[in-house]
Amino acid sequence: MVIIGLTGGIGSGKTTISEYFESFGIPVYIADDEAKALMNRSKVIKRKLIKLFGESAYKKGELNRPYLASKIFKDKALLTKMNAIVHPKVASHFKRWVKKQEAPYVIKEAAIIFENNLESQYDYIITVVADENLRIDRVMKRDDSTLKKVKSIISNQLPDAEKIEKSDFVIINNELEAAKKQAANIHHQILQIISK
Ligand code: ATP
């Protein structure tokens, strides 16, 4: 199965663009959503996260995200440890998911690909970009977040220019209709590459 990575900075429109590919009949695996679901579902992950963060890691059986975020914010090593617990489970879940798909290719939407040198897990990578002011406005509106918070997240991510350089395809998502056309164009290019 051909696996396409779809990445981009916060608010670039990864999920929006993923939905376009879904509308073309392409199965999409959203790594962040699956990780969250597994953190709530998997007994092994639960046990390990409680060991790492304490009983407050879960509240009424559900992952206590604000608590985890506050802990990680103070101690970055905890993020590495949490990822070491969650990522292998997501990877094996993704492998099982891929086996079940019947499509010319699949897309895995992941915020982090280049940051952790995970390019080799993908056959091709699409990066979604948008002007920074648009991204900031979108995220502030969507998450009811502050300018300062969104800017600090952006400054922690790899700059778009570096992502573009490492990508096979780029979608400029400043405007939805134009972005959809680019997605359709890339979809056809991928189908052509695969059929060769
Ligand atoms: P994150 O990294 O935070 O998960 P993302 O890259 O998946 O974000 P989306 O959630 O798709 O981005 O988009 C962010 C917000 O901006 C959403 O509310 C979405 O509806 C909106 N949005 C996306 N693309 C556009 C666009 N071209 N024009 C206007 N709004 C957009």
XYZ file of N, CA, C and O and ligand atoms in Angstrom:
815
model
N 0.837 -1.207 0.000
C 0.000 0.000 0.000
C 0.874 1.260 0.000
O 1.830 1.349 0.764
N 0.510 2.184 -0.855
C 1.245 3.453 -0.915
C 0.749 4.359 0.232
O -0.449 4.551 0.389
N 1.699 4.850 1.017
C 1.328 5.670 2.172
C 1.812 7.106 1.963
O 3.012 7.361 1.767
N 0.850 8.021 1.995
C 1.158 9.443 1.803
C 1.048 10.147 3.145
O 0.026 10.023 3.830
N 2.071 10.887 3.516
C 2.016 11.687 4.739
C 1.446 13.057 4.408
O 1.758 13.626 3.357
N 0.583 13.559 5.287
C 0.052 14.907 5.080
C 0.350 15.703 6.343
O -0.085 15.338 7.440
N 1.152 16.734 6.185
C 1.595 17.479 7.363
C 1.443 18.981 7.135
O 0.983 19.425 6.082
N 1.821 19.755 8.129
C 1.710 21.210 8.039
C 1.623 21.787 9.442
O 1.302 21.066 10.391
N 1.882 23.056 9.544
C 1.880 23.711 10.852
C 0.475 23.878 11.407
O -0.515 23.617 10.710
N 0.393 24.324 12.621
C -0.912 24.526 13.280
C -1.761 25.507 12.464
O -1.262 26.535 11.997
N -3.017 25.118 12.255
C -3.955 25.987 11.552
C -3.740 26.097 10.055
O -4.415 26.884 9.384
N -2.803 25.288 9.505
C -2.572 25.361 8.059
C -3.770 24.782 7.299
O -4.045 25.180 6.166
N -4.462 23.841 7.944
C -5.647 23.243 7.299
C -5.472 21.774 6.953
O -6.109 21.286 6.023
N -4.653 21.069 7.717
C -4.420 19.635 7.440
C -5.734 18.848 7.422
O -5.993 18.078 6.506
N -6.547 19.053 8.468
C -7.790 18.281 8.569
C -8.759 18.683 7.458
O -9.416 17.821 6.860
N -8.807 19.960 7.152
C -9.665 20.454 6.065
C -9.259 19.799 4.745
O -10.109 19.315 3.990
N -7.973 19.760 4.464
C -7.472 19.176 3.211
C -7.661 17.658 3.216
O -8.007 17.061 2.185
N -7.478 17.037 4.384
C -7.703 15.585 4.494
C -9.119 15.238 4.072
O -9.359 14.215 3.424
N -10.061 16.098 4.465
C -11.468 15.842 4.106
C -11.664 15.881 2.588
O -12.488 15.141 2.050
N -10.899 16.729 1.900
C -10.988 16.751 0.435
C -10.536 15.402 -0.130
O -11.182 14.835 -1.001
N -9.410 14.892 0.397
C -8.920 13.603 -0.100
C -9.930 12.494 0.203
O -10.139 11.600 -0.608
N -10.571 12.579 1.363
C -11.621 11.597 1.691
C -12.752 11.670 0.671
O -13.293 10.643 0.263
N -13.069 12.902 0.258
C -14.157 13.053 -0.718
C -13.751 12.483 -2.085
O -14.598 12.175 -2.909
N -12.443 12.306 -2.312
C -11.983 11.658 -3.555
C -11.919 10.125 -3.373
O -11.406 9.414 -4.223
N -12.324 9.641 -2.202
C -12.346 8.195 -1.946
C -11.086 7.657 -1.297
O -10.859 6.444 -1.284
N -10.255 8.545 -0.777
C -8.995 8.106 -0.169
C -9.158 7.991 1.357
O -9.570 8.953 2.011
N -8.822 6.832 1.926
C -8.924 6.686 3.374
C -7.872 7.539 4.090
O -6.721 7.605 3.653
N -8.297 8.212 5.155
C -7.377 9.092 5.896
C -7.295 8.648 7.356
O -8.326 8.420 7.999
N -6.090 8.536 7.837
C -5.838 8.186 9.242
C -5.289 9.432 9.925
O -4.244 9.947 9.531
N -6.026 9.930 10.912
C -5.580 11.152 11.592
C -4.834 10.742 12.862
O -5.444 10.329 13.862
N -3.502 10.820 12.793
C -2.661 10.247 13.855
C -2.970 10.832 15.240
O -3.053 10.089 16.218
N -3.187 12.146 15.305
C -3.461 12.781 16.608
C -4.753 12.254 17.232
O -4.803 11.982 18.431
N -5.781 12.133 16.405
C -7.077 11.648 16.910
C -6.970 10.199 17.377
O -7.536 9.824 18.401
N -6.242 9.400 16.596
C -6.097 7.986 16.960
C -5.277 7.849 18.240
O -5.563 6.996 19.077
N -4.266 8.713 18.384
C -3.453 8.674 19.611
C -4.327 8.995 20.819
O -4.276 8.303 21.838
N -5.148 10.032 20.683
C -6.049 10.408 21.791
C -6.996 9.262 22.125
O -7.216 8.935 23.289
N -7.558 8.642 21.082
C -8.504 7.542 21.309
C -7.811 6.373 22.007
O -8.353 5.793 22.944
N -6.584 6.068 21.564
C -5.854 4.952 22.173
C -5.494 5.254 23.631
O -5.492 4.355 24.473
N -5.213 6.519 23.926
C -4.878 6.892 25.307
C -6.081 6.689 26.229
O -5.927 6.494 27.424
N -7.262 6.741 25.667
C -8.469 6.504 26.469
C -8.869 5.033 26.502
O -9.500 4.587 27.431
N -8.487 4.304 25.449
C -8.993 2.944 25.260
C -8.038 1.856 25.747
O -8.482 0.862 26.322
N -6.750 2.050 25.499
C -5.792 0.979 25.763
C -5.444 0.888 27.251
O -4.952 1.840 27.861
N -5.681 -0.298 27.809
C -5.385 -0.499 29.238
C -3.883 -0.379 29.513
O -3.470 0.137 30.539
N -3.073 -0.865 28.565
C -1.611 -0.825 28.732
C -1.131 0.630 28.777
O -0.353 1.022 29.648
N -1.640 1.446 27.828
C -1.244 2.864 27.800
C -1.693 3.546 29.089
O -0.921 4.277 29.718
N -2.917 3.281 29.490
C -3.463 3.888 30.716
C -2.558 3.596 31.915
O -2.186 4.497 32.663
N -2.218 2.310 32.054
C -1.399 1.891 33.201
C -0.041 2.621 33.180
O 0.414 3.147 34.185
N 0.556 2.689 31.991
C 1.891 3.313 31.878
C 1.820 4.817 32.106
O 2.726 5.410 32.704
N 0.753 5.452 31.613
C 0.640 6.912 31.796
C 0.376 7.261 33.255
O 0.887 8.274 33.759
N -0.377 6.415 33.949
C -0.613 6.652 35.381
C 0.704 6.500 36.151
O 0.999 7.276 37.050
N 1.504 5.533 35.701
C 2.813 5.338 36.354
C 3.698 6.576 36.142
O 4.422 7.005 37.030
N 3.595 7.151 34.927
C 4.443 8.304 34.581
C 3.940 9.604 35.199
O 4.724 10.401 35.723
N 2.622 9.834 35.132
C 2.069 11.135 35.555
C 1.333 11.098 36.889
O 0.961 12.140 37.416
N 1.059 9.892 37.404
C 0.259 9.783 38.623
C -1.210 9.576 38.305
O -1.617 9.654 37.131
N -1.993 9.324 39.350
C -3.426 9.000 39.183
C -4.191 10.120 38.471
O -5.186 9.872 37.794
N -3.721 11.386 38.607
C -4.441 12.514 37.989
C -4.382 12.507 36.467
O -5.009 13.347 35.816
N -3.612 11.561 35.890
C -3.537 11.477 34.422
C -4.919 11.210 33.825
O -5.180 11.563 32.670
N -5.799 10.581 34.620
C -7.167 10.318 34.153
C -8.168 10.864 35.161
O -7.910 10.868 36.358
N -9.257 11.364 34.623
C -10.321 11.898 35.476
C -11.620 11.222 35.048
O -11.967 11.296 33.858
N -12.261 10.549 35.940
C -13.480 9.777 35.636
C -13.233 8.833 34.451
O -14.079 8.709 33.551
N -12.046 8.251 34.412
C -11.726 7.269 33.364
C -11.292 7.871 32.033
O -10.860 7.165 31.133
N -11.405 9.192 31.901
C -11.006 9.863 30.648
C -9.663 10.569 30.840
O -9.394 11.093 31.932
N -8.879 10.604 29.772
C -7.583 11.272 29.838
C -7.749 12.729 30.301
O -8.571 13.463 29.767
N -6.956 13.111 31.281
C -7.018 14.476 31.816
C -5.988 15.336 31.070
O -4.865 15.550 31.530
N -6.393 15.789 29.886
C -5.454 16.471 28.986
C -4.860 17.749 29.577
O -3.655 17.970 29.456
N -5.673 18.613 30.200
C -5.074 19.831 30.761
C -3.982 19.521 31.794
O -2.955 20.195 31.837
N -4.218 18.467 32.594
C -3.220 18.094 33.604
C -1.923 17.641 32.932
O -0.828 18.092 33.287
N -2.062 16.767 31.924
C -0.877 16.278 31.207
C -0.133 17.441 30.527
O 1.095 17.524 30.590
N -0.918 18.332 29.916
C -0.301 19.469 29.210
C 0.481 20.341 30.179
O 1.594 20.786 29.874
N -0.063 20.561 31.385
C 0.631 21.421 32.353
C 1.918 20.750 32.840
O 2.939 21.407 33.043
N 1.872 19.424 32.990
C 3.072 18.682 33.431
C 4.161 18.741 32.357
O 5.339 18.980 32.633
N 3.727 18.493 31.098
C 4.673 18.459 29.976
C 5.299 19.837 29.765
O 6.480 19.963 29.460
N 4.468 20.869 29.947
C 4.937 22.243 29.773
C 6.120 22.532 30.701
O 7.074 23.197 30.314
N 6.057 21.971 31.904
C 7.118 22.223 32.894
C 8.315 21.295 32.707
O 9.406 21.600 33.162
N 8.090 20.146 32.096
C 9.145 19.138 32.004
C 9.075 18.441 30.637
O 8.313 17.494 30.449
N 9.907 18.935 29.698
C 9.845 18.432 28.318
C 10.220 16.947 28.218
O 9.795 16.257 27.292
N 11.009 16.453 29.181
C 11.402 15.035 29.140
C 10.185 14.134 29.273
O 10.170 13.012 28.753
N 9.150 14.655 29.938
C 7.916 13.878 30.087
C 7.235 13.647 28.739
O 6.627 12.604 28.521
N 7.366 14.621 27.846
C 6.773 14.490 26.512
C 7.431 13.325 25.763
O 6.759 12.502 25.147
N 8.770 13.279 25.849
C 9.512 12.193 25.198
C 9.065 10.847 25.764
O 8.853 9.887 25.019
N 8.924 10.807 27.088
C 8.514 9.538 27.721
C 7.081 9.159 27.336
O 6.786 7.995 27.107
N 6.225 10.176 27.272
C 4.828 9.900 26.897
C 4.773 9.394 25.447
O 4.082 8.416 25.154
N 5.534 10.049 24.577
C 5.567 9.621 23.177
C 6.075 8.186 23.040
O 5.587 7.432 22.202
N 7.040 7.831 23.888
C 7.599 6.471 23.825
C 6.553 5.435 24.231
O 6.625 4.280 23.811
N 5.582 5.854 25.022
C 4.490 4.943 25.420
C 3.423 4.888 24.319
O 2.949 3.816 23.955
N 3.081 6.063 23.781
C 1.924 6.151 22.883
C 2.283 5.822 21.420
O 1.546 5.099 20.749
N 3.410 6.354 20.935
C 3.723 6.225 19.501
C 3.810 4.789 18.968
O 3.261 4.507 17.902
N 4.467 3.872 19.685
C 4.527 2.500 19.145
C 3.136 1.879 18.992
O 2.884 1.136 18.042
N 2.242 2.217 19.926
C 0.861 1.688 19.855
C 0.120 2.273 18.649
O -0.632 1.573 17.976
N 0.329 3.563 18.409
C -0.315 4.204 17.252
C 0.248 3.573 15.968
O -0.501 3.267 15.039
N 1.559 3.341 15.950
C 2.202 2.772 14.757
C 1.629 1.388 14.448
O 1.328 1.080 13.275
N 1.437 0.548 15.474
C 0.911 -0.792 15.182
C -0.575 -0.725 14.831
O -1.040 -1.498 13.982
N -1.293 0.211 15.446
C -2.707 0.402 15.101
C -2.828 0.851 13.642
O -3.675 0.366 12.888
N -1.935 1.764 13.233
C -1.936 2.263 11.849
C -1.657 1.116 10.861
O -2.319 0.996 9.836
N -0.691 0.266 11.209
C -0.359 -0.874 10.329
C -1.562 -1.782 10.122
O -1.841 -2.216 9.004
N -2.271 -2.057 11.217
C -3.467 -2.912 11.121
C -4.542 -2.212 10.279
O -5.221 -2.826 9.473
N -4.668 -0.904 10.474
C -5.659 -0.111 9.720
C -5.338 -0.156 8.216
O -6.231 -0.377 7.398
N -4.063 0.022 7.879
C -3.648 0.028 6.463
C -4.042 -1.288 5.783
O -4.559 -1.293 4.667
N -3.819 -2.401 6.492
C -4.127 -3.733 5.922
C -5.597 -3.864 5.542
O -5.946 -4.626 4.660
N -6.452 -3.127 6.253
C -7.900 -3.254 6.005
C -8.390 -2.357 4.857
O -9.531 -2.462 4.434
N -7.550 -1.439 4.394
C -8.013 -0.455 3.404
C -7.926 -0.994 1.977
O -6.984 -1.704 1.642
N -8.949 -0.658 1.215
C -8.916 -1.026 -0.194
C -9.013 0.265 -0.993
O -10.096 0.800 -1.205
N -7.879 0.811 -1.360
C -7.835 2.075 -2.100
C -6.475 2.126 -2.783
O -5.560 1.399 -2.398
N -6.335 2.971 -3.799
C -5.035 3.029 -4.473
C -3.920 3.522 -3.547
O -2.754 3.167 -3.703
N -4.275 4.357 -2.585
C -3.293 4.810 -1.586
C -4.037 5.295 -0.351
O -5.262 5.445 -0.389
N -3.298 5.470 0.738
C -3.920 6.020 1.956
C -3.138 7.260 2.398
O -1.963 7.436 2.025
N -3.804 8.082 3.188
C -3.146 9.279 3.732
C -3.080 9.168 5.238
O -4.052 8.764 5.883
N -1.915 9.496 5.790
C -1.795 9.618 7.243
C -1.517 11.083 7.558
O -0.490 11.633 7.141
N -2.471 11.705 8.238
C -2.280 13.107 8.641
C -1.521 13.124 9.962
O -1.950 12.532 10.946
N -0.369 13.788 9.959
C 0.449 13.836 11.173
C 1.108 15.211 11.263
O 1.740 15.669 10.306
N 0.950 15.866 12.395
C 1.539 17.198 12.557
C 3.064 17.105 12.536
O 3.752 18.009 12.065
N 3.548 15.978 13.053
C 5.006 15.849 13.157
C 5.515 14.732 12.249
O 5.172 13.561 12.441
N 6.244 15.120 11.232
C 6.913 14.151 10.357
C 8.388 14.542 10.270
O 9.265 13.827 10.739
N 8.644 15.734 9.746
C 10.031 16.183 9.555
C 10.727 16.451 10.890
O 11.928 16.204 11.027
N 9.973 16.957 11.854
C 10.543 17.317 13.160
C 11.248 16.124 13.802
O 12.258 16.271 14.482
N 10.662 14.923 13.598
C 11.249 13.717 14.204
C 11.895 12.795 13.178
O 12.085 11.608 13.430
N 12.210 13.366 12.015
C 12.855 12.600 10.934
C 12.117 11.304 10.598
O 12.715 10.239 10.508
N 10.809 11.404 10.418
C 9.999 10.212 10.152
C 9.635 10.080 8.665
O 8.740 9.326 8.304
N 10.362 10.820 7.809
C 10.041 10.826 6.376
C 10.030 9.427 5.778
O 9.236 9.131 4.883
N 10.931 8.569 6.268
C 11.081 7.249 5.640
C 9.841 6.367 5.826
O 9.714 5.338 5.168
N 8.935 6.780 6.716
C 7.704 5.994 6.905
C 6.690 6.242 5.780
O 5.642 5.599 5.749
N 7.012 7.181 4.887
C 6.036 7.565 3.859
C 6.624 7.419 2.465
O 7.821 7.619 2.267
N 5.738 7.117 1.504
C 6.199 7.063 0.114
C 6.320 8.477 -0.453
O 7.258 8.788 -1.173
N 5.332 9.322 -0.126
C 5.360 10.728 -0.553
C 4.787 11.578 0.569
O 3.975 11.095 1.358
N 5.223 12.840 0.603
C 4.717 13.731 1.657
C 4.129 15.013 1.050
O 4.735 15.650 0.183
N 2.924 15.334 1.534
C 2.251 16.579 1.148
C 2.327 17.519 2.340
O 1.984 17.129 3.461
N 2.755 18.749 2.108
C 2.728 19.746 3.186
C 1.685 20.810 2.854
O 1.638 21.318 1.732
N 0.854 21.109 3.843
C -0.146 22.167 3.691
C 0.420 23.426 4.334
O 0.907 23.391 5.473
N 0.398 24.523 3.577
C 0.883 25.798 4.128
C -0.202 26.866 3.957
O -1.105 26.734 3.130
N -0.084 27.902 4.774
C -0.978 29.063 4.645
C -0.244 30.242 5.284
O 0.655 30.036 6.123
N -0.625 31.436 4.898
C 0.024 32.621 5.475
C -0.152 32.614 6.995
O -1.219 32.253 7.505
N 0.910 33.054 7.675
C 0.918 32.960 9.143
C -0.242 33.725 9.791
O -0.861 33.232 10.744
N -0.539 34.904 9.255
C -1.636 35.692 9.868
C -2.975 34.967 9.749
O -3.805 35.010 10.667
N -3.168 34.236 8.637
C -4.404 33.470 8.459
C -4.456 32.316 9.458
O -5.494 32.043 10.069
N -3.315 31.640 9.602
C -3.251 30.499 10.532
C -3.556 30.958 11.955
O -4.310 30.314 12.686
N -2.976 32.092 12.318
C -3.185 32.613 13.678
C -4.669 32.928 13.889
O -5.268 32.510 14.877
N -5.262 33.633 12.920
C -6.694 33.980 13.030
C -7.563 32.728 13.147
O -8.468 32.664 13.975
N -7.270 31.730 12.315
C -8.088 30.506 12.307
C -8.019 29.799 13.652
O -9.050 29.384 14.191
N -6.810 29.654 14.184
C -6.653 28.894 15.434
C -7.227 29.666 16.616
O -7.870 29.078 17.496
N -7.026 30.997 16.609
C -7.599 31.790 17.703
C -9.115 31.632 17.723
O -9.724 31.490 18.775
N -9.721 31.637 16.538
C -11.174 31.481 16.436
C -11.594 30.066 16.829
O -12.494 29.873 17.630
N -10.908 29.072 16.247
C -11.307 27.673 16.470
C -11.157 27.253 17.933
O -12.027 26.619 18.502
N -10.008 27.611 18.527
C -9.707 27.123 19.889
C -9.974 28.167 20.959
O -9.667 27.927 22.123
N -10.488 29.323 20.568
C -10.694 30.408 21.513
C -9.369 30.681 22.245
O -9.327 30.796 23.470
N -8.299 30.730 21.451
C -6.948 30.826 21.996
C -6.414 32.262 21.900
O -7.004 33.100 21.225
N -5.304 32.525 22.569
C -4.730 33.875 22.514
C -3.650 33.952 21.433
O -3.067 32.932 21.051
N -3.390 35.182 20.993
C -2.358 35.419 19.988
C -1.008 34.883 20.477
O -0.273 34.218 19.749
N -0.744 35.141 21.759
C 0.539 34.747 22.353
C 0.708 33.219 22.314
O 1.771 32.712 21.953
N -0.347 32.525 22.662
C -0.293 31.055 22.716
C -0.072 30.466 21.317
O 0.783 29.595 21.129
N -0.820 30.982 20.338
C -0.690 30.443 18.973
C 0.710 30.740 18.430
O 1.351 29.882 17.820
N 1.183 31.963 18.699
C 2.525 32.333 18.215
C 3.593 31.448 18.842
O 4.567 31.080 18.181
N 3.428 31.106 20.110
C 4.449 30.290 20.763
C 4.441 28.863 20.189
O 5.500 28.244 20.058
N 3.261 28.369 19.818
C 3.201 27.032 19.187
C 3.893 27.086 17.820
O 4.719 26.233 17.492
N 3.585 28.138 17.039
C 4.200 28.268 15.709
C 5.728 28.338 15.820
O 6.446 27.703 15.051
N 6.204 29.074 16.819
C 7.665 29.232 16.933
C 8.350 27.936 17.357
O 9.559 27.777 17.188
N 7.564 26.987 17.894
C 8.123 25.680 18.264
C 8.098 24.684 17.121
O 8.619 23.576 17.239
N 7.427 25.058 16.006
C 7.335 24.141 14.872
C 8.379 24.490 13.812
O 8.839 25.622 13.752
N 8.683 23.504 12.990
C 9.656 23.712 11.908
C 9.094 24.752 10.930
O 7.923 24.680 10.567
N 9.901 25.739 10.495
C 9.378 26.739 9.551
C 8.886 26.092 8.244
O 9.455 25.099 7.798
N 7.838 26.704 7.666
C 7.248 26.178 6.425
C 8.297 25.986 5.330
O 8.245 25.001 4.593
N 9.224 26.942 5.224
C 10.215 26.871 4.140
C 10.987 25.551 4.192
O 11.248 24.931 3.148
N 11.316 25.098 5.386
C 12.061 23.832 5.525
C 11.183 22.636 5.187
O 11.639 21.657 4.587
N 9.919 22.728 5.583
C 8.984 21.626 5.276
C 8.770 21.533 3.766
O 8.770 20.438 3.202
N 8.615 22.702 3.128
C 8.370 22.733 1.675
C 9.530 22.061 0.941
O 9.337 21.241 0.048
N 10.727 22.393 1.372
C 11.923 21.857 0.724
C 11.978 20.332 0.784
O 12.447 19.675 -0.133
N 11.467 19.784 1.876
C 11.543 18.330 2.084
C 10.308 17.589 1.553
O 10.242 16.369 1.673
N 9.332 18.337 1.006
C 8.072 17.696 0.614
C 8.048 17.340 -0.862
O 8.742 17.938 -1.672
N 7.196 16.370 -1.198
C 6.986 16.020 -2.601
C 5.917 16.904 -3.222
O 5.950 17.199 -4.403
N 4.929 17.289 -2.394
C 3.829 18.127 -2.867
C 3.517 19.192 -1.825
O 3.667 18.941 -0.628
N 3.074 20.361 -2.301
C 2.701 21.441 -1.378
C 1.311 21.947 -1.763
O 1.011 22.106 -2.952
N 0.479 22.172 -0.760
C -0.843 22.773 -1.002
C -0.876 24.112 -0.271
O -0.612 24.176 0.936
N -1.155 25.163 -1.031
C -1.279 26.488 -0.401
C -2.747 26.684 -0.055
O -3.594 26.803 -0.948
N -3.033 26.699 1.240
C -4.424 26.778 1.694
C -4.740 28.150 2.286
O -5.083 28.272 3.458
N -4.605 29.166 1.438
C -5.065 30.491 1.887
C -6.548 30.643 1.600
O -7.237 31.401 2.264
N -6.984 29.888 0.607
C -8.369 30.039 0.163
C -8.876 28.637 -0.216
O -8.187 27.880 -0.904
N -10.076 28.304 0.276
C -10.542 26.907 0.204
C -10.683 26.360 -1.212
O -10.223 25.248 -1.485
N -11.324 27.120 -2.114
C -11.566 26.599 -3.465
C -10.255 26.295 -4.182
O -10.099 25.252 -4.823
N -9.298 27.222 -4.046
C -7.990 27.028 -4.690
C -7.276 25.826 -4.080
O -6.635 25.040 -4.791
N -7.422 25.657 -2.768
C -6.762 24.530 -2.090
C -7.369 23.207 -2.553
O -6.653 22.226 -2.756
N -8.682 23.187 -2.724
C -9.346 21.958 -3.173
C -8.861 21.569 -4.571
O -8.636 20.388 -4.852
N -8.679 22.578 -5.440
C -8.183 22.307 -6.797
C -6.782 21.696 -6.740
O -6.468 20.757 -7.463
N -5.938 22.257 -5.873
C -4.574 21.722 -5.731
C -4.614 20.284 -5.218
O -3.856 19.427 -5.673
N -5.517 20.026 -4.266
C -5.631 18.671 -3.707
C -6.053 17.690 -4.808
O -5.478 16.599 -4.930
N -7.025 18.105 -5.630
C -7.498 17.235 -6.717
C -6.370 16.960 -7.712
O -6.179 15.825 -8.167
N -5.609 17.989 -7.992
C -4.491 17.870 -8.925
C -3.433 16.885 -8.393
O -2.949 16.008 -9.117
N -3.133 17.009 -7.106
C -2.141 16.113 -6.479
C -2.674 14.679 -6.449
O -1.942 13.722 -6.712
N -3.968 14.546 -6.144
C -4.596 13.212 -6.135
C -4.375 12.534 -7.499
O -3.955 11.378 -7.558
N -4.607 13.274 -8.587
C -4.435 12.689 -9.922
C -2.962 12.384 -10.218
O -2.649 11.357 -10.812
N -2.097 13.264 -9.756
C -0.650 13.004 -9.955
C -0.238 11.727 -9.233
O 0.519 10.921 -9.768
N -0.734 11.548 -8.005
C -0.372 10.350 -7.230
C -0.912 9.095 -7.932
O -0.197 8.100 -8.072
N -2.153 9.171 -8.413
C -2.732 8.014 -9.117
C -1.884 7.655 -10.338
O -1.657 6.479 -10.620
N -1.401 8.693 -11.016
C -0.563 8.456 -12.200
C 0.762 7.805 -11.829
O 1.194 6.850 -12.465
N 1.378 8.317 -10.774
C 2.669 7.765 -10.319
C 2.489 6.297 -9.948
O 3.294 5.434 -10.304
N 1.393 6.013 -9.221
C 1.150 4.646 -8.753
C 0.904 3.690 -9.909
O 1.351 2.543 -9.890
N 0.221 4.183 -10.941
C -0.145 3.293 -12.041
C 1.031 2.950 -12.952
O 0.931 2.089 -13.800
N 2.152 3.634 -12.773
C 3.317 3.389 -13.650
C 4.059 2.125 -13.252
O 4.107 1.775 -12.084
P -4.152 21.742 13.764
O -2.712 21.612 13.457
O -4.416 22.726 14.822
O -4.835 20.415 14.007
P -5.044 21.833 11.021
O -3.813 22.081 10.249
O -5.627 20.453 10.987
O -4.895 22.365 12.492
P -7.704 22.720 10.349
O -8.287 22.259 11.645
O -8.068 22.013 9.107
O -6.129 22.873 10.476
O -8.069 24.277 10.124
C -7.972 25.205 11.186
C -9.229 26.074 11.212
O -9.222 26.906 10.074
C -10.519 25.267 11.152
O -11.469 25.908 11.928
C -10.878 25.310 9.668
O -12.260 25.207 9.457
C -10.342 26.660 9.235
N -9.843 26.700 7.853
C -9.036 25.805 7.252
N -8.728 26.179 5.998
C -9.359 27.355 5.798
C -9.445 28.259 4.695
N -8.822 28.049 3.539
N -10.193 29.363 4.849
C -10.832 29.617 6.009
N -10.798 28.819 7.088
C -10.071 27.694 6.986
